[in-house]
Each structure stands twice: as C-alpha cells, then as structure tokens.
Amino acid sequence: ELKVEQNPLFLSMQEGKNYTIYCNYSTTSDRLYWYRQDPGKSLESLFVLLSNGAVKQEGRLMASLDTKARLSTLHITAAVHDLSATYFCAVGNNNDMRFGAGTRLTVKP
Amino acid sequence: NAGVTQTPKFQVLKTGQSMTLQCAQDMNHNSMYWYRQDPGMGLRLIYYSASEGTTDKGEVPNGYNVSRLNKREFSLRLESAAPSQTSVYFCASIRAGTGGISSGYTFGSGTRLTVV
C-alpha cells in the first residue's frame, strides 16, 4: 500500500530564512503533486513532477523529485508572510492518489 | 467561472439523518473524486468515478454512496450520518490523459459537515 510521509508537520520560520519540506513515499509512482491550502480554503495546485530529477520553480518555492529515493522536496527561499499556509504532497495515479498529512507553515515577521 | 462547484458549503446533521453533497464541474473532465479531510490526516479518497457511468471505492468508502449522474455531476450521499463522518469534504476532477496528468486535480471549495 502506498504511504506518504511529510515532515515536518509544523514549521515556524522567520521572514527571510530558507527551509525545506520533505515528502517520502513508499512505492513507485508516475507523478507527484504539491498543493497549497490556506485556512478554510480549497487546495491550489503548485507543482506537478513527472520524472526523476524534475525541478520546478515558482517565485520563492522550488520543488524537486528523486524517484530512486522516493523523495520530493519543497524548498522555500527567503520566506515571506504570504507563504504561510499548509502544504501537501500527493503521490500516485489518477485513481489512487495518496496525500501526505500536510506541513503547516507559519512565517513570522 | 470555470471550475468545480460544491454545495452546500456548510451543513449540520443529527446522527442518523441522511444528506447528499452535490458536485458539478464545467471543464469537461472525465474523472471525478470525493475526498474527506480530517486534521493531521491529509485527504483520503472516499469514492471516485473514472468516467461517466462508472464508480469505484477509494480508501474510506464505508458509510457513503455515490452517483455519477452525468459527465458534469458526481454526488456523495450519507445514508445514516455518524459523528465519525464530521469532516471537510472536497470534490475534485481531472482531465483524462497526459494533459490531465500535467495539470493536476481541480478541487472544489469544500463542504464543512458536522454530525451531532
């Protein structure tokens, strides 16, 4: 059974600092997604990673995928308050997509 | 606006009552999904419909039924609500094929359900 583990589950960081969120999964998969969720809101797609070594960047966020290690990272560069949200990774195929528990990120001034 | 529309946004039920959550998408997507979100557990798949006319169980189907009414609409029914079904429910859809894979799921805004 596919299991997805994210860490850390809670992350409090200062503005301007860098940090990385990790997403480990237990079986091979053909895709990995990162989503953002603001409190009380729906999930917004951030990145889709489809192949080993894939790297995607959008603003201060960069996601990468290592399929051999079954690991994806979401790197935050010079955090700003607007990045405060919960971040989920999701792994699998269309009909069996498993989500991590989420990382609640708080960026403090 | 194009997207996934869920109704209602909020609902309080008494134990044993029934209700149907509605979901409609206007993006001509083939596949539709119902997830529940509980604190600290991410999203878990309840049921999905890979295409019009088909439905299948996901990770946590017990206590739920679904109907894929047509290509646009996918409803989730709770026949006899229990407090354990208190959760936030999300409907999602995705286009079939490589185009869908590369763009990912589109989620509705969610239904916050409380069963007392």
mmCIF file of N, CA and C in Angstrom, chain B residues 4-87:
data_model
loop_
_atom_site.group_PDB
_atom_site.id
_atom_site.type_symbol
_atom_site.label_atom_id
_atom_site.label_comp_id
_atom_site.label_asym_id
_atom_site.label_seq_id
_atom_site.Cartn_x
_atom_site.Cartn_y
_atom_site.Cartn_z
ATOM 1 N N VAL B 4 -14.890 23.646 -10.267
ATOM 2 C CA VAL B 4 -15.662 22.629 -9.565
ATOM 3 C C VAL B 4 -16.516 23.323 -8.504
ATOM 4 N N THR B 5 -17.802 23.098 -8.572
ATOM 5 C CA THR B 5 -18.746 23.748 -7.663
ATOM 6 C C THR B 5 -19.345 22.717 -6.723
ATOM 7 N N GLN B 6 -19.244 22.979 -5.430
ATOM 8 C CA GLN B 6 -19.811 22.085 -4.417
ATOM 9 C C GLN B 6 -20.899 22.792 -3.648
ATOM 10 N N THR B 7 -21.955 22.064 -3.323
ATOM 11 C CA THR B 7 -22.998 22.564 -2.427
ATOM 12 C C THR B 7 -23.433 21.457 -1.485
ATOM 13 N N PRO B 8 -23.825 21.796 -0.241
ATOM 14 C CA PRO B 8 -23.706 23.109 0.368
ATOM 15 C C PRO B 8 -22.282 23.367 0.842
ATOM 16 N N LYS B 9 -22.019 24.548 1.360
ATOM 17 C CA LYS B 9 -20.702 24.866 1.920
ATOM 18 C C LYS B 9 -20.612 24.442 3.385
ATOM 19 N N PHE B 10 -21.717 24.502 4.080
ATOM 20 C CA PHE B 10 -21.761 24.113 5.487
ATOM 21 C C PHE B 10 -23.035 23.296 5.723
ATOM 22 N N GLN B 11 -22.949 22.318 6.639
ATOM 23 C CA GLN B 11 -24.131 21.527 6.987
ATOM 24 C C GLN B 11 -23.949 20.931 8.375
ATOM 25 N N VAL B 12 -25.001 20.987 9.156
ATOM 26 C CA VAL B 12 -25.033 20.303 10.450
ATOM 27 C C VAL B 12 -26.133 19.250 10.382
ATOM 28 N N LEU B 13 -25.792 18.030 10.707
ATOM 29 C CA LEU B 13 -26.752 16.931 10.703
ATOM 30 C C LEU B 13 -26.844 16.315 12.082
ATOM 31 N N LYS B 14 -27.976 15.723 12.366
ATOM 32 C CA LYS B 14 -28.103 14.907 13.563
ATOM 33 C C LYS B 14 -27.755 13.460 13.201
ATOM 34 N N THR B 15 -27.226 12.731 14.159
ATOM 35 C CA THR B 15 -26.901 11.330 13.930
ATOM 36 C C THR B 15 -28.109 10.588 13.368
ATOM 37 N N GLY B 16 -27.862 9.838 12.294
ATOM 38 C CA GLY B 16 -28.929 9.075 11.664
ATOM 39 C C GLY B 16 -29.600 9.764 10.489
ATOM 40 N N GLN B 17 -29.421 11.075 10.361
ATOM 41 C CA GLN B 17 -30.005 11.776 9.224
ATOM 42 C C GLN B 17 -29.226 11.468 7.954
ATOM 43 N N SER B 18 -29.868 11.714 6.835
ATOM 44 C CA SER B 18 -29.207 11.491 5.554
ATOM 45 C C SER B 18 -29.076 12.819 4.819
ATOM 46 N N MET B 19 -28.124 12.869 3.900
ATOM 47 C CA MET B 19 -27.970 14.051 3.053
ATOM 48 C C MET B 19 -27.112 13.703 1.845
ATOM 49 N N THR B 20 -27.219 14.547 0.828
ATOM 50 C CA THR B 20 -26.431 14.388 -0.383
ATOM 51 C C THR B 20 -25.612 15.640 -0.610
ATOM 52 N N LEU B 21 -24.319 15.453 -0.845
ATOM 53 C CA LEU B 21 -23.432 16.536 -1.226
ATOM 54 C C LEU B 21 -23.346 16.557 -2.756
ATOM 55 N N GLN B 22 -23.506 17.748 -3.307
ATOM 56 C CA GLN B 22 -23.525 17.870 -4.751
ATOM 57 C C GLN B 22 -22.197 18.427 -5.268
ATOM 58 N N CYS B 23 -21.800 17.959 -6.431
ATOM 59 C CA CYS B 23 -20.574 18.445 -7.075
ATOM 60 C C CYS B 23 -20.805 18.507 -8.573
ATOM 61 N N ALA B 24 -20.405 19.606 -9.179
ATOM 62 C CA ALA B 24 -20.506 19.744 -10.633
ATOM 63 C C ALA B 24 -19.268 20.438 -11.152
ATOM 64 N N GLN B 25 -18.781 19.960 -12.311
ATOM 65 C CA GLN B 25 -17.631 20.604 -12.963
ATOM 66 C C GLN B 25 -18.012 20.939 -14.408
ATOM 67 N N ASP B 26 -17.455 22.059 -14.868
ATOM 68 C CA ASP B 26 -17.778 22.503 -16.231
ATOM 69 C C ASP B 26 -16.540 22.547 -17.112
ATOM 70 N N MET B 27 -15.568 21.703 -16.817
ATOM 71 C CA MET B 27 -14.311 21.677 -17.564
ATOM 72 C C MET B 27 -14.228 20.475 -18.501
ATOM 73 N N ASN B 28 -15.311 19.732 -18.641
ATOM 74 C CA ASN B 28 -15.350 18.545 -19.495
ATOM 75 C C ASN B 28 -14.351 17.472 -19.039
ATOM 76 N N HIS B 29 -14.121 17.409 -17.724
ATOM 77 C CA HIS B 29 -13.219 16.400 -17.189
ATOM 78 C C HIS B 29 -13.889 15.039 -17.132
ATOM 79 N N ASN B 30 -13.098 13.998 -17.359
ATOM 80 C CA ASN B 30 -13.644 12.645 -17.333
ATOM 81 C C ASN B 30 -13.780 12.099 -15.917
ATOM 82 N N SER B 31 -12.764 12.349 -15.089
ATOM 83 C CA SER B 31 -12.695 11.689 -13.788
ATOM 84 C C SER B 31 -13.047 12.654 -12.673
ATOM 85 N N MET B 32 -13.813 12.142 -11.704
ATOM 86 C CA MET B 32 -14.224 12.947 -10.559
ATOM 87 C C MET B 32 -14.031 12.156 -9.275
ATOM 88 N N TYR B 33 -13.824 12.870 -8.164
ATOM 89 C CA TYR B 33 -13.415 12.247 -6.909
ATOM 90 C C TYR B 33 -14.093 12.929 -5.726
ATOM 91 N N TRP B 34 -14.291 12.146 -4.680
ATOM 92 C CA TRP B 34 -14.699 12.696 -3.398
ATOM 93 C C TRP B 34 -13.640 12.337 -2.356
ATOM 94 N N TYR B 35 -13.151 13.377 -1.657
ATOM 95 C CA TYR B 35 -12.185 13.216 -0.580
ATOM 96 C C TYR B 35 -12.784 13.762 0.713
ATOM 97 N N ARG B 36 -12.270 13.239 1.823
ATOM 98 C CA ARG B 36 -12.539 13.863 3.101
ATOM 99 C C ARG B 36 -11.210 14.295 3.717
ATOM 100 N N GLN B 37 -11.268 15.428 4.428
ATOM 101 C CA GLN B 37 -10.071 15.961 5.066
ATOM 102 C C GLN B 37 -10.296 16.061 6.553
ATOM 103 N N ASP B 38 -9.461 15.388 7.300
ATOM 104 C CA ASP B 38 -9.515 15.416 8.759
ATOM 105 C C ASP B 38 -8.186 15.946 9.281
ATOM 106 N N PRO B 39 -8.209 16.646 10.409
ATOM 107 C CA PRO B 39 -6.970 17.240 10.934
ATOM 108 C C PRO B 39 -5.852 16.219 11.077
ATOM 109 N N GLY B 40 -4.667 16.577 10.559
ATOM 110 C CA GLY B 40 -3.488 15.726 10.712
ATOM 111 C C GLY B 40 -3.471 14.487 9.834
ATOM 112 N N MET B 41 -4.452 14.371 8.910
ATOM 113 C CA MET B 41 -4.517 13.141 8.109
ATOM 114 C C MET B 41 -4.506 13.406 6.614
ATOM 115 N N GLY B 42 -4.286 14.609 6.208
ATOM 116 C CA GLY B 42 -4.311 14.871 4.782
ATOM 117 C C GLY B 42 -5.692 14.615 4.204
ATOM 118 N N LEU B 43 -5.762 14.303 2.942
ATOM 119 C CA LEU B 43 -7.023 13.994 2.281
ATOM 120 C C LEU B 43 -7.079 12.496 2.009
ATOM 121 N N ARG B 44 -8.221 11.906 2.216
ATOM 122 C CA ARG B 44 -8.403 10.481 1.945
ATOM 123 C C ARG B 44 -9.540 10.293 0.949
ATOM 124 N N LEU B 45 -9.305 9.424 -0.015
ATOM 125 C CA LEU B 45 -10.256 9.213 -1.102
ATOM 126 C C LEU B 45 -11.412 8.349 -0.633
ATOM 127 N N ILE B 46 -12.639 8.824 -0.869
ATOM 128 C CA ILE B 46 -13.837 8.077 -0.468
ATOM 129 C C ILE B 46 -14.310 7.213 -1.645
ATOM 130 N N TYR B 47 -14.629 7.868 -2.751
ATOM 131 C CA TYR B 47 -15.073 7.216 -3.976
ATOM 132 C C TYR B 47 -14.555 8.018 -5.145
ATOM 133 N N TYR B 48 -14.468 7.352 -6.289
ATOM 134 C CA TYR B 48 -14.121 8.066 -7.495
ATOM 135 C C TYR B 48 -14.926 7.527 -8.676
ATOM 136 N N SER B 49 -14.930 8.313 -9.739
ATOM 137 C CA SER B 49 -15.591 7.927 -10.977
ATOM 138 C C SER B 49 -14.621 8.228 -12.107
ATOM 139 N N ALA B 50 -14.048 7.184 -12.662
ATOM 140 C CA ALA B 50 -13.038 7.370 -13.704
ATOM 141 C C ALA B 50 -13.656 7.915 -14.993
ATOM 142 N N SER B 51 -14.909 7.594 -15.219
ATOM 143 C CA SER B 51 -15.598 8.107 -16.406
ATOM 144 C C SER B 51 -17.100 8.021 -16.154
ATOM 145 N N GLU B 52 -17.846 8.694 -16.999
ATOM 146 C CA GLU B 52 -19.297 8.683 -16.850
ATOM 147 C C GLU B 52 -19.804 7.240 -16.859
ATOM 148 N N GLY B 53 -20.637 6.907 -15.877
ATOM 149 C CA GLY B 53 -21.209 5.571 -15.819
ATOM 150 C C GLY B 53 -20.452 4.592 -14.961
ATOM 151 N N THR B 54 -19.298 5.000 -14.421
ATOM 152 C CA THR B 54 -18.529 4.107 -13.558
ATOM 153 C C THR B 54 -18.227 4.781 -12.227
ATOM 154 N N THR B 55 -18.263 3.974 -11.161
ATOM 155 C CA THR B 55 -17.848 4.460 -9.849
ATOM 156 C C THR B 55 -17.083 3.345 -9.145
ATOM 157 N N ASP B 56 -16.131 3.724 -8.290
ATOM 158 C CA ASP B 56 -15.344 2.737 -7.560
ATOM 159 C C ASP B 56 -15.012 3.254 -6.181
ATOM 160 N N LYS B 57 -14.771 2.295 -5.272
ATOM 161 C CA LYS B 57 -14.428 2.648 -3.897
ATOM 162 C C LYS B 57 -12.996 3.129 -3.813
ATOM 163 N N GLY B 58 -12.803 4.062 -2.894
ATOM 164 C CA GLY B 58 -11.468 4.528 -2.590
ATOM 165 C C GLY B 58 -10.968 3.937 -1.293
ATOM 166 N N GLU B 59 -10.247 4.753 -0.552
ATOM 167 C CA GLU B 59 -9.591 4.289 0.684
ATOM 168 C C GLU B 59 -10.571 4.141 1.840
ATOM 169 N N VAL B 60 -11.589 5.032 1.929
ATOM 170 C CA VAL B 60 -12.500 5.046 3.074
ATOM 171 C C VAL B 60 -13.961 5.139 2.632
ATOM 172 N N PRO B 61 -14.519 4.108 1.966
ATOM 173 C CA PRO B 61 -15.863 4.207 1.391
ATOM 174 C C PRO B 61 -17.022 3.910 2.346
ATOM 175 N N ASN B 62 -16.737 3.301 3.493
ATOM 176 C CA ASN B 62 -17.824 2.835 4.357
ATOM 177 C C ASN B 62 -18.683 3.989 4.849
ATOM 178 N N GLY B 63 -20.007 3.804 4.711
ATOM 179 C CA GLY B 63 -20.951 4.814 5.160
ATOM 180 C C GLY B 63 -21.344 5.817 4.087
ATOM 181 N N TYR B 64 -20.820 5.636 2.883
ATOM 182 C CA TYR B 64 -21.069 6.563 1.787
ATOM 183 C C TYR B 64 -21.535 5.818 0.539
ATOM 184 N N ASN B 65 -22.288 6.541 -0.287
ATOM 185 C CA ASN B 65 -22.616 6.072 -1.637
ATOM 186 C C ASN B 65 -22.449 7.241 -2.591
ATOM 187 N N VAL B 66 -22.247 6.926 -3.867
ATOM 188 C CA VAL B 66 -22.067 7.981 -4.855
ATOM 189 C C VAL B 66 -22.909 7.699 -6.085
ATOM 190 N N SER B 67 -23.119 8.767 -6.849
ATOM 191 C CA SER B 67 -23.810 8.664 -8.135
ATOM 192 C C SER B 67 -23.110 9.578 -9.128
ATOM 193 N N ARG B 68 -22.740 9.013 -10.263
ATOM 194 C CA ARG B 68 -22.230 9.863 -11.350
ATOM 195 C C ARG B 68 -23.422 10.093 -12.270
ATOM 196 N N LEU B 69 -24.069 11.216 -12.065
ATOM 197 C CA LEU B 69 -25.339 11.496 -12.728
ATOM 198 C C LEU B 69 -25.150 11.709 -14.226
ATOM 199 N N ASN B 70 -24.088 12.342 -14.596
ATOM 200 C CA ASN B 70 -23.713 12.592 -15.997
ATOM 201 C C ASN B 70 -22.248 13.003 -15.970
ATOM 202 N N LYS B 71 -21.717 13.468 -17.064
ATOM 203 C CA LYS B 71 -20.292 13.783 -17.084
ATOM 204 C C LYS B 71 -19.954 14.923 -16.134
ATOM 205 N N ARG B 72 -20.875 15.835 -15.922
ATOM 206 C CA ARG B 72 -20.625 17.012 -15.114
ATOM 207 C C ARG B 72 -20.782 16.773 -13.616
ATOM 208 N N GLU B 73 -21.686 15.893 -13.213
ATOM 209 C CA GLU B 73 -22.119 15.847 -11.821
ATOM 210 C C GLU B 73 -21.777 14.525 -11.130
ATOM 211 N N PHE B 74 -21.310 14.663 -9.880
ATOM 212 C CA PHE B 74 -20.918 13.498 -9.087
ATOM 213 C C PHE B 74 -21.338 13.793 -7.654
ATOM 214 N N SER B 75 -22.314 13.050 -7.143
ATOM 215 C CA SER B 75 -22.851 13.343 -5.818
ATOM 216 C C SER B 75 -22.415 12.290 -4.805
ATOM 217 N N LEU B 76 -22.342 12.726 -3.555
ATOM 218 C CA LEU B 76 -21.946 11.865 -2.435
ATOM 219 C C LEU B 76 -23.089 11.823 -1.428
ATOM 220 N N ARG B 77 -23.530 10.636 -1.066
ATOM 221 C CA ARG B 77 -24.667 10.503 -0.161
ATOM 222 C C ARG B 77 -24.253 9.811 1.131
ATOM 223 N N LEU B 78 -24.701 10.412 2.242
ATOM 224 C CA LEU B 78 -24.570 9.803 3.551
ATOM 225 C C LEU B 78 -25.965 9.296 3.922
ATOM 226 N N GLU B 79 -26.151 8.014 4.017
ATOM 227 C CA GLU B 79 -27.485 7.437 4.268
ATOM 228 C C GLU B 79 -27.904 7.586 5.723
ATOM 229 N N SER B 80 -26.955 7.400 6.632
ATOM 230 C CA SER B 80 -27.246 7.489 8.068
ATOM 231 C C SER B 80 -26.019 8.082 8.740
ATOM 232 N N ALA B 81 -26.015 9.403 8.867
ATOM 233 C CA ALA B 81 -24.815 10.109 9.304
ATOM 234 C C ALA B 81 -24.404 9.706 10.725
ATOM 235 N N ALA B 82 -23.080 9.637 10.919
ATOM 236 C CA ALA B 82 -22.494 9.323 12.219
ATOM 237 C C ALA B 82 -21.495 10.414 12.589
ATOM 238 N N PRO B 83 -21.272 10.635 13.877
ATOM 239 C CA PRO B 83 -20.298 11.663 14.283
ATOM 240 C C PRO B 83 -18.919 11.464 13.654
ATOM 241 N N SER B 84 -18.532 10.220 13.359
ATOM 242 C CA SER B 84 -17.232 9.956 12.736
ATOM 243 C C SER B 84 -17.149 10.516 11.310
ATOM 244 N N GLN B 85 -18.279 10.903 10.756
ATOM 245 C CA GLN B 85 -18.291 11.488 9.413
ATOM 246 C C GLN B 85 -18.193 13.015 9.441
ATOM 247 N N THR B 86 -18.031 13.566 10.621
ATOM 248 C CA THR B 86 -17.733 15.001 10.724
ATOM 249 C C THR B 86 -16.387 15.248 10.069
ATOM 250 N N SER B 87 -16.372 16.124 9.072
ATOM 251 C CA SER B 87 -15.162 16.308 8.278
ATOM 252 C C SER B 87 -15.392 17.444 7.291
#
